[in-house]
Amino acid sequence: DQQVKQNSPSLSVQEGRISILNCDYTNSMFDYFLWYKKYPAEGPTFLISISSIKDKNEDGRFTVFLNKSAKHLSLHIVPSQPGDSAVYFCAASAFADKLIFGTGTRLQVFP
Amino acid sequence: GAVVSQHPSWVICKSGTSVKIECRSLDFQATTMFWYRQFPKQSLMLMATSNEGSKATYEQGVEKDKFLINHASLTLSTLTVTSAHPEDSSFYICSATGGGEFYEQYFGPGTRLTVT
């Protein structure tokens, strides 16, 4: 039972353009959502998060949008840079319980 | 700051043997450590949560007698896969928190286990 889904295993974007990574969830009890970035041979690192009481959170080039009615969140990266090339995981949690991860989306930003 | 290391980064063992994976917080005291497993093209799945000095809490479906977790100090947790079988081959990754918010987890680089 995959409660957090990232349906796009990969995404390729030109440098300078916007990258949009999507994540869907099924559990309406999730109240906190996170995005992690993972480079090869390294562990995931926290990128940005959002609470269910908000619909948008912005941090520099990264913005996360939450649509609770659609049970959908997205990560926008603008402008995309080659250093953003990595695997991005979304994760969700209910009541500060364990993190439930998606399967990841590999982003490639090309010049 | 907030660096977590894992050792070894990869290991091959024969079926029936046991293998130990170490997870260390290098520059902070980890009050809680988490162990995850990731199969190819699947998500990170939490196996267990351990607090320093107490027994680990295992997720449903994870055999605690097979996956022994020890969190004896504030900087070290170990995962021992006992009597390993080929189906235990996976990517094992740990994370640690220093007493902050539960989601402030710092991840290690992972350990690739292959059981032949």
Tab-separated table of C-alpha atoms in Angstrom:
chain	number	residue	atom	x	y	z
A	1	ASP	CA	0.000	0.000	0.000
A	2	GLN	CA	1.956	2.948	-1.332
A	3	GLN	CA	0.636	5.933	0.624
A	4	VAL	CA	3.019	8.381	-1.020
A	5	LYS	CA	3.504	8.178	-4.751
A	6	GLN	CA	5.866	9.838	-7.159
A	7	ASN	CA	4.597	8.717	-10.512
A	8	SER	CA	7.396	10.197	-12.572
A	9	PRO	CA	10.600	8.234	-12.091
A	10	SER	CA	12.603	10.777	-14.020
A	11	LEU	CA	12.483	14.342	-15.287
A	12	SER	CA	14.789	16.191	-17.621
A	13	VAL	CA	14.850	19.992	-17.655
A	14	GLN	CA	16.987	22.574	-19.357
A	15	GLU	CA	19.110	24.823	-17.193
A	16	GLY	CA	17.342	28.036	-16.300
A	17	ARG	CA	13.865	26.640	-16.733
A	18	ILE	CA	11.444	25.509	-14.070
A	19	SER	CA	11.507	21.974	-12.677
A	20	ILE	CA	8.244	20.669	-11.273
A	21	LEU	CA	8.302	17.474	-9.270
A	22	ASN	CA	5.010	15.965	-8.224
A	23	CYS	CA	3.884	13.810	-5.350
A	24	ASP	CA	0.485	12.334	-4.511
A	25	TYR	CA	-0.660	10.835	-1.257
A	26	THR	CA	-3.615	8.803	-0.120
A	27	ASN	CA	-3.673	9.218	3.659
A	28	SER	CA	-5.767	12.234	4.631
A	29	MET	CA	-4.234	12.150	8.113
A	30	PHE	CA	-0.859	13.314	6.832
A	31	ASP	CA	-0.185	16.739	8.286
A	32	TYR	CA	3.438	17.374	7.406
A	33	PHE	CA	5.218	16.985	4.113
A	34	LEU	CA	8.879	17.136	3.202
A	35	TRP	CA	11.153	17.020	0.201
A	36	TYR	CA	14.607	15.465	0.317
A	37	LYS	CA	17.368	15.565	-2.244
A	38	LYS	CA	19.776	12.692	-2.721
A	39	TYR	CA	23.051	12.654	-4.599
A	40	PRO	CA	24.717	9.348	-5.531
A	41	ALA	CA	26.578	7.697	-2.665
A	42	GLU	CA	25.132	10.151	-0.170
A	43	GLY	CA	22.166	10.053	2.139
A	44	PRO	CA	19.059	12.136	1.488
A	45	THR	CA	19.277	15.701	2.715
A	46	PHE	CA	16.336	17.782	3.819
A	47	LEU	CA	15.298	20.402	1.308
A	48	ILE	CA	12.001	21.995	2.249
A	49	SER	CA	8.839	21.164	4.121
A	50	ILE	CA	5.265	22.294	4.516
A	51	SER	CA	2.628	21.888	7.154
A	52	SER	CA	-0.907	20.987	6.192
A	53	ILE	CA	-2.124	24.348	7.492
A	54	LYS	CA	-0.305	26.035	4.622
A	55	ASP	CA	-0.596	25.713	0.889
A	56	LYS	CA	2.760	27.164	-0.065
A	57	ASN	CA	6.225	27.424	1.372
A	58	GLU	CA	9.122	29.111	-0.343
A	59	ASP	CA	12.853	28.958	0.262
A	60	GLY	CA	14.990	30.645	-2.326
A	61	ARG	CA	14.666	28.821	-5.630
A	62	PHE	CA	12.541	26.092	-4.064
A	63	THR	CA	8.804	26.319	-3.507
A	64	VAL	CA	6.520	23.584	-2.298
A	65	PHE	CA	2.804	23.718	-3.022
A	66	LEU	CA	0.213	21.664	-1.187
A	67	ASN	CA	-3.263	20.944	-2.508
A	68	LYS	CA	-5.025	19.103	0.292
A	69	SER	CA	-8.258	18.542	-1.581
A	70	ALA	CA	-6.358	16.803	-4.355
A	71	LYS	CA	-3.901	15.178	-1.936
A	72	HIS	CA	-1.112	16.494	-4.081
A	73	LEU	CA	2.073	18.381	-3.488
A	74	SER	CA	4.661	19.667	-5.843
A	75	LEU	CA	8.161	21.032	-5.662
A	76	HIS	CA	9.087	23.866	-7.991
A	77	ILE	CA	12.706	24.706	-8.652
A	78	VAL	CA	13.304	27.904	-10.552
A	79	PRO	CA	15.632	28.545	-12.166
A	80	SER	CA	16.945	25.015	-12.423
A	81	GLN	CA	20.692	24.553	-12.224
A	82	PRO	CA	22.906	21.598	-13.168
A	83	GLY	CA	23.734	21.137	-9.484
A	84	ASP	CA	20.087	20.386	-8.861
A	85	SER	CA	20.492	17.095	-10.716
A	86	ALA	CA	19.697	14.472	-8.093
A	87	VAL	CA	16.970	12.155	-6.914
A	88	TYR	CA	14.156	13.923	-5.093
A	89	PHE	CA	12.015	12.144	-2.527
A	90	CYS	CA	8.822	13.446	-1.060
A	91	ALA	CA	7.835	12.247	2.386
A	92	ALA	CA	4.818	12.643	4.612
A	93	SER	CA	3.977	12.171	8.236
A	94	ALA	CA	0.875	12.068	10.419
A	95	PHE	CA	0.996	13.487	13.956
A	96	ALA	CA	4.794	13.543	14.113
A	97	ASP	CA	4.959	9.828	13.459
A	98	LYS	CA	7.308	8.097	11.083
A	99	LEU	CA	8.121	9.441	7.658
A	100	ILE	CA	6.522	7.736	4.683
A	101	PHE	CA	8.603	8.184	1.552
A	102	GLY	CA	7.778	8.180	-2.112
A	103	THR	CA	9.845	6.242	-4.625
A	104	GLY	CA	11.777	9.254	-5.829
A	105	THR	CA	12.126	11.210	-9.052
A	106	ARG	CA	15.462	11.552	-10.763
A	107	LEU	CA	15.919	15.106	-11.992
A	108	GLN	CA	18.468	15.869	-14.643
A	109	VAL	CA	19.196	19.478	-15.486
A	110	PHE	CA	21.067	19.846	-18.730
A	111	PRO	CA	22.871	22.929	-20.077
B	1	GLY	CA	27.361	19.982	10.669
B	2	ALA	CA	25.003	17.057	11.379
B	3	VAL	CA	26.972	14.343	9.609
B	4	VAL	CA	25.969	10.708	9.792
B	5	SER	CA	28.275	7.972	8.575
B	6	GLN	CA	27.651	4.325	7.834
B	7	HIS	CA	30.064	1.446	7.657
B	8	PRO	CA	30.511	-0.485	5.525
B	9	SER	CA	29.240	1.225	2.406
B	10	TRP	CA	28.789	-2.123	0.758
B	11	VAL	CA	29.070	-5.711	1.864
B	12	ILE	CA	28.710	-9.125	0.274
B	13	CYS	CA	28.043	-12.084	2.516
B	14	LYS	CA	27.106	-15.691	2.110
B	15	SER	CA	23.653	-16.956	2.875
B	16	GLY	CA	23.316	-17.999	6.494
B	17	THR	CA	25.939	-15.641	7.869
B	18	SER	CA	25.362	-12.469	9.856
B	19	VAL	CA	26.470	-8.988	8.974
B	20	LYS	CA	26.681	-5.866	11.101
B	21	ILE	CA	26.157	-2.336	9.818
B	22	GLU	CA	27.237	0.649	11.873
B	23	CYS	CA	25.638	4.076	11.913
B	24	ARG	CA	27.455	6.932	13.591
B	25	SER	CA	26.581	10.546	14.227
B	26	LEU	CA	29.892	12.350	13.855
B	27	ASP	CA	29.226	15.809	15.211
B	28	PHE	CA	26.076	15.588	17.294
B	29	GLN	CA	24.459	13.362	19.848
B	30	ALA	CA	21.765	11.233	18.290
B	31	THR	CA	19.006	10.635	20.758
B	32	THR	CA	17.011	8.740	18.151
B	33	MET	CA	18.174	6.731	15.192
B	34	PHE	CA	16.110	5.228	12.419
B	35	TRP	CA	16.863	2.301	10.137
B	36	TYR	CA	15.386	2.179	6.667
B	37	ARG	CA	15.523	-0.332	3.858
B	38	GLN	CA	15.152	0.429	0.189
B	39	PHE	CA	14.603	-2.172	-2.498
B	40	PRO	CA	15.299	-1.253	-6.124
B	41	LYS	CA	12.788	1.211	-7.534
B	42	GLN	CA	10.938	1.302	-4.244
B	43	SER	CA	10.721	3.871	-1.505
B	44	LEU	CA	12.644	4.065	1.741
B	45	MET	CA	10.780	1.907	4.223
B	46	LEU	CA	11.231	2.435	7.936
B	47	MET	CA	12.314	-0.749	9.664
B	48	ALA	CA	12.783	0.397	13.227
B	49	THR	CA	13.305	3.332	15.525
B	50	SER	CA	15.811	3.217	18.325
B	51	ASN	CA	16.404	5.518	21.238
B	52	GLU	CA	19.708	5.508	23.045
B	53	GLY	CA	19.729	3.017	25.875
B	54	SER	CA	16.378	1.437	25.144
B	55	LYS	CA	15.031	-1.307	22.939
B	56	ALA	CA	14.234	-0.560	19.345
B	57	THR	CA	10.669	-0.248	18.138
B	58	TYR	CA	10.129	-2.300	15.013
B	59	GLU	CA	7.646	-1.594	12.263
B	60	GLN	CA	4.994	-4.134	11.452
B	61	GLY	CA	6.353	-6.966	9.381
B	62	VAL	CA	9.987	-6.478	10.402
B	63	GLU	CA	11.405	-9.433	12.297
B	64	LYS	CA	13.168	-8.127	15.367
B	65	ASP	CA	15.057	-11.386	15.872
B	66	LYS	CA	16.429	-11.173	12.373
B	67	PHE	CA	17.290	-7.494	12.355
B	68	LEU	CA	18.999	-6.804	15.654
B	69	ILE	CA	19.388	-3.151	16.515
B	70	ASN	CA	21.599	-1.816	19.244
B	71	HIS	CA	21.803	1.860	20.178
B	72	ALA	CA	24.266	1.682	23.003
B	73	SER	CA	25.570	5.229	22.824
B	74	LEU	CA	24.476	8.649	21.667
B	75	THR	CA	26.681	8.398	18.595
B	76	LEU	CA	26.407	4.782	17.503
B	77	SER	CA	23.686	2.417	16.431
B	78	THR	CA	24.220	-0.961	14.824
B	79	LEU	CA	21.991	-3.129	12.681
B	80	THR	CA	22.850	-6.816	12.535
B	81	VAL	CA	21.213	-8.911	9.861
B	82	THR	CA	21.272	-12.417	11.255
B	83	SER	CA	21.218	-15.562	9.156
B	84	ALA	CA	21.075	-13.485	6.024
B	85	HIS	CA	19.258	-14.745	2.962
B	86	PRO	CA	19.333	-13.487	-0.626
B	87	GLU	CA	15.974	-11.757	-0.107
B	88	ASP	CA	17.657	-9.589	2.545
B	89	SER	CA	19.794	-8.061	-0.190
B	90	SER	CA	18.888	-4.403	-0.140
B	91	PHE	CA	20.074	-0.894	0.552
B	92	TYR	CA	20.048	-0.132	4.265
B	93	ILE	CA	20.166	3.466	5.377
B	94	CYS	CA	20.130	5.022	8.796
B	95	SER	CA	19.167	8.448	9.990
B	96	ALA	CA	19.530	10.264	13.265
B	97	THR	CA	17.972	13.143	15.108
B	98	GLY	CA	19.528	15.203	17.821
B	99	GLY	CA	16.429	15.809	19.836
B	100	GLY	CA	14.915	18.357	17.502
B	101	GLU	CA	11.787	17.946	15.475
B	102	PHE	CA	11.116	14.360	14.389
B	103	TYR	CA	11.498	15.301	10.768
B	104	GLU	CA	14.939	16.792	11.269
B	105	GLN	CA	16.577	13.533	10.364
B	106	TYR	CA	20.112	13.424	9.070
B	107	PHE	CA	20.745	10.479	6.834
B	108	GLY	CA	23.783	8.323	6.382
B	109	PRO	CA	24.994	7.403	2.897
B	110	GLY	CA	23.606	3.880	3.124
B	111	THR	CA	24.963	0.347	2.976
B	112	ARG	CA	24.446	-1.948	0.026
B	113	LEU	CA	24.041	-5.530	1.245
B	114	THR	CA	24.259	-8.411	-1.187
B	115	VAL	CA	23.656	-11.915	0.095
B	116	THR	CA	24.864	-14.688	-2.172
